[in-house]
């Protein structure tokens, strides 16, 4: 996202709502192919372009992918760069697209009565192994999307 925003000639930024370490949920353990006793880092952040919030992102990263439980203050910037520093590189993501609407999405500077394009993703490495999960809610009208389909 950071590079996509920058390529559009805008200044990318992030505002963190929370960073915490918690037990993995049953559903997350299945999607990430991890033990039900695993721990994850959960990140909630707003993505900005020229200081305007364009999306709300919720990320779930296995603690083991970060070399153990990190200090939350060490988590800044791109999740891809963070994982890359620990030897985990995302090659592809399986993505579900949804439209969403509701007061329980996001926080702070939400536009009134906003609609969102939601990308629910499981990010995989080059071998097809899950690396992390994300759900990103893009505020309608603030971030353009295009779709290229191949046959």
Short mmCIF file of C-alpha atoms in Angstrom, two decimals:
data_model
loop_
_atom_site.label_atom_id
_atom_site.label_comp_id
_atom_site.label_asym_id
_atom_site.label_seq_id
_atom_site.Cartn_x
_atom_site.Cartn_y
_atom_site.Cartn_z
CA UNK A 1 0.00 0.00 0.00
CA UNK A 2 2.80 2.39 0.90
CA UNK A 3 4.36 2.12 -2.55
CA UNK A 4 1.00 2.23 -4.33
CA UNK A 5 0.14 5.49 -2.57
CA UNK A 6 3.59 6.91 -3.32
CA UNK A 7 3.31 5.98 -7.04
CA UNK A 8 0.12 8.06 -7.18
CA UNK A 9 2.16 11.08 -6.11
CA UNK A 10 0.80 11.14 -2.56
CA UNK A 11 2.57 10.86 0.79
CA UNK A 12 1.76 7.54 2.51
CA UNK A 13 1.30 7.31 6.25
CA UNK A 14 -0.12 5.16 9.03
CA UNK A 15 -1.89 5.80 12.28
CA UNK A 16 -1.88 2.88 14.67
CA UNK A 17 -4.90 2.18 16.80
CA UNK A 18 -3.46 -0.89 18.53
CA UNK A 19 -0.73 -3.51 18.38
CA UNK A 20 -1.14 -6.51 20.64
CA UNK A 21 -0.05 -10.11 21.11
CA UNK A 22 -2.84 -12.62 21.67
CA UNK A 23 -3.79 -16.27 21.29
CA UNK A 24 -4.72 -17.33 17.78
CA UNK A 25 -8.39 -18.00 17.03
CA UNK A 26 -9.50 -21.38 15.74
CA UNK A 27 -10.31 -19.90 12.31
CA UNK A 28 -6.95 -18.10 12.08
CA UNK A 29 -5.08 -21.28 13.07
CA UNK A 30 -6.80 -23.14 10.22
CA UNK A 31 -6.10 -20.40 7.65
CA UNK A 32 -2.48 -19.95 8.74
CA UNK A 33 -1.94 -23.72 9.15
CA UNK A 34 -0.73 -23.25 12.73
CA UNK A 35 -1.22 -24.97 16.05
CA UNK A 36 -4.28 -23.86 18.04
CA UNK A 37 -1.83 -22.85 20.79
CA UNK A 38 0.06 -20.35 18.58
CA UNK A 39 0.23 -16.65 19.32
CA UNK A 40 -0.26 -13.82 16.84
CA UNK A 41 0.45 -10.12 16.63
CA UNK A 42 -2.74 -8.20 15.85
CA UNK A 43 -2.34 -4.77 14.26
CA UNK A 44 -5.09 -2.22 13.75
CA UNK A 45 -4.09 0.84 11.72
CA UNK A 46 -5.43 3.53 9.46
CA UNK A 47 -3.67 4.01 6.13
CA UNK A 48 -3.35 7.58 4.91
CA UNK A 49 -2.58 9.39 1.66
CA UNK A 50 -1.53 13.03 2.14
CA UNK A 51 -2.75 12.72 5.76
CA UNK A 52 -6.29 11.70 4.70
CA UNK A 53 -7.46 8.27 5.91
CA UNK A 54 -8.07 6.04 2.89
CA UNK A 55 -8.41 2.66 4.60
CA UNK A 56 -8.56 0.78 7.90
CA UNK A 57 -6.39 -2.33 8.11
CA UNK A 58 -6.56 -5.27 10.50
CA UNK A 59 -3.55 -7.63 10.26
CA UNK A 60 -2.79 -10.93 12.00
CA UNK A 61 0.84 -12.13 11.95
CA UNK A 62 2.15 -15.31 13.61
CA UNK A 63 4.55 -14.38 16.43
CA UNK A 64 6.96 -17.06 15.19
CA UNK A 65 7.26 -15.22 11.85
CA UNK A 66 8.74 -12.27 13.75
CA UNK A 67 11.34 -14.29 15.66
CA UNK A 68 9.22 -14.39 18.82
CA UNK A 69 7.06 -11.85 20.59
CA UNK A 70 8.15 -8.41 19.37
CA UNK A 71 8.03 -5.19 21.31
CA UNK A 72 4.93 -3.50 19.85
CA UNK A 73 6.87 -0.22 19.58
CA UNK A 74 9.17 -1.94 17.04
CA UNK A 75 6.27 -2.50 14.64
CA UNK A 76 6.12 0.42 12.23
CA UNK A 77 5.65 0.91 8.52
CA UNK A 78 4.99 -1.77 5.94
CA UNK A 79 3.98 -5.24 7.17
CA UNK A 80 5.69 -6.69 4.08
CA UNK A 81 8.98 -4.98 5.02
CA UNK A 82 8.64 -6.11 8.64
CA UNK A 83 8.15 -9.74 7.60
CA UNK A 84 10.95 -9.45 5.01
CA UNK A 85 13.40 -8.45 7.76
CA UNK A 86 12.56 -11.81 9.38
CA UNK A 87 12.96 -13.84 6.18
CA UNK A 88 9.27 -14.12 5.24
CA UNK A 89 8.36 -12.83 1.79
CA UNK A 90 4.86 -12.64 0.40
CA UNK A 91 4.56 -13.82 -3.21
CA UNK A 92 0.79 -13.93 -3.66
CA UNK A 93 -2.44 -13.33 -1.79
CA UNK A 94 -5.75 -15.09 -2.05
CA UNK A 95 -8.35 -12.34 -1.83
CA UNK A 96 -12.06 -12.09 -1.25
CA UNK A 97 -13.70 -8.77 -2.18
CA UNK A 98 -16.78 -7.52 -0.36
CA UNK A 99 -18.76 -4.33 -0.04
CA UNK A 100 -19.34 -3.22 3.56
CA UNK A 101 -21.15 -0.56 5.48
CA UNK A 102 -21.46 0.02 9.21
CA UNK A 103 -20.55 2.12 12.20
CA UNK A 104 -18.37 -0.65 13.65
CA UNK A 105 -15.83 -0.35 10.80
CA UNK A 106 -12.82 1.82 11.53
CA UNK A 107 -12.50 4.56 14.13
CA UNK A 108 -11.72 8.23 14.46
CA UNK A 109 -11.99 10.17 11.21
CA UNK A 110 -14.66 8.06 9.53
CA UNK A 111 -16.79 9.76 6.95
CA UNK A 112 -20.45 9.74 7.93
CA UNK A 113 -22.45 6.93 6.29
CA UNK A 114 -19.33 5.55 4.54
CA UNK A 115 -19.25 2.53 2.25
CA UNK A 116 -16.15 0.36 2.01
CA UNK A 117 -14.49 -2.06 -0.40
CA UNK A 118 -13.09 -4.83 1.79
CA UNK A 119 -10.14 -7.04 0.82
CA UNK A 120 -9.93 -10.13 3.03
CA UNK A 121 -6.56 -11.71 2.27
CA UNK A 122 -4.40 -14.67 3.14
CA UNK A 123 -0.85 -13.71 2.11
CA UNK A 124 1.29 -16.66 0.96
CA UNK A 125 5.00 -17.18 0.33
CA UNK A 126 6.48 -18.57 -2.90
CA UNK A 127 5.85 -22.14 -1.71
CA UNK A 128 2.17 -21.44 -1.01
CA UNK A 129 2.59 -21.34 2.78
CA UNK A 130 0.49 -18.79 4.68
CA UNK A 131 2.45 -15.80 6.00
CA UNK A 132 -0.23 -13.49 7.45
CA UNK A 133 -3.88 -12.51 7.26
CA UNK A 134 -5.36 -9.08 6.60
CA UNK A 135 -8.71 -7.40 6.23
CA UNK A 136 -8.51 -3.93 4.74
CA UNK A 137 -11.51 -1.61 4.48
CA UNK A 138 -11.00 0.99 1.74
CA UNK A 139 -13.22 4.05 2.06
CA UNK A 140 -15.29 4.42 -1.09
CA UNK A 141 -14.09 7.31 -3.25
CA UNK A 142 -10.75 7.81 -1.47
CA UNK A 143 -8.67 5.14 -3.15
CA UNK A 144 -9.13 4.09 -6.79
CA UNK A 145 -9.06 0.43 -7.78
CA UNK A 146 -8.80 -1.31 -11.12
CA UNK A 147 -9.10 -4.96 -11.98
CA UNK A 148 -7.25 -6.85 -14.70
CA UNK A 149 -8.55 -10.30 -15.49
CA UNK A 150 -6.62 -12.85 -17.54
CA UNK A 151 -8.03 -15.81 -19.31
#
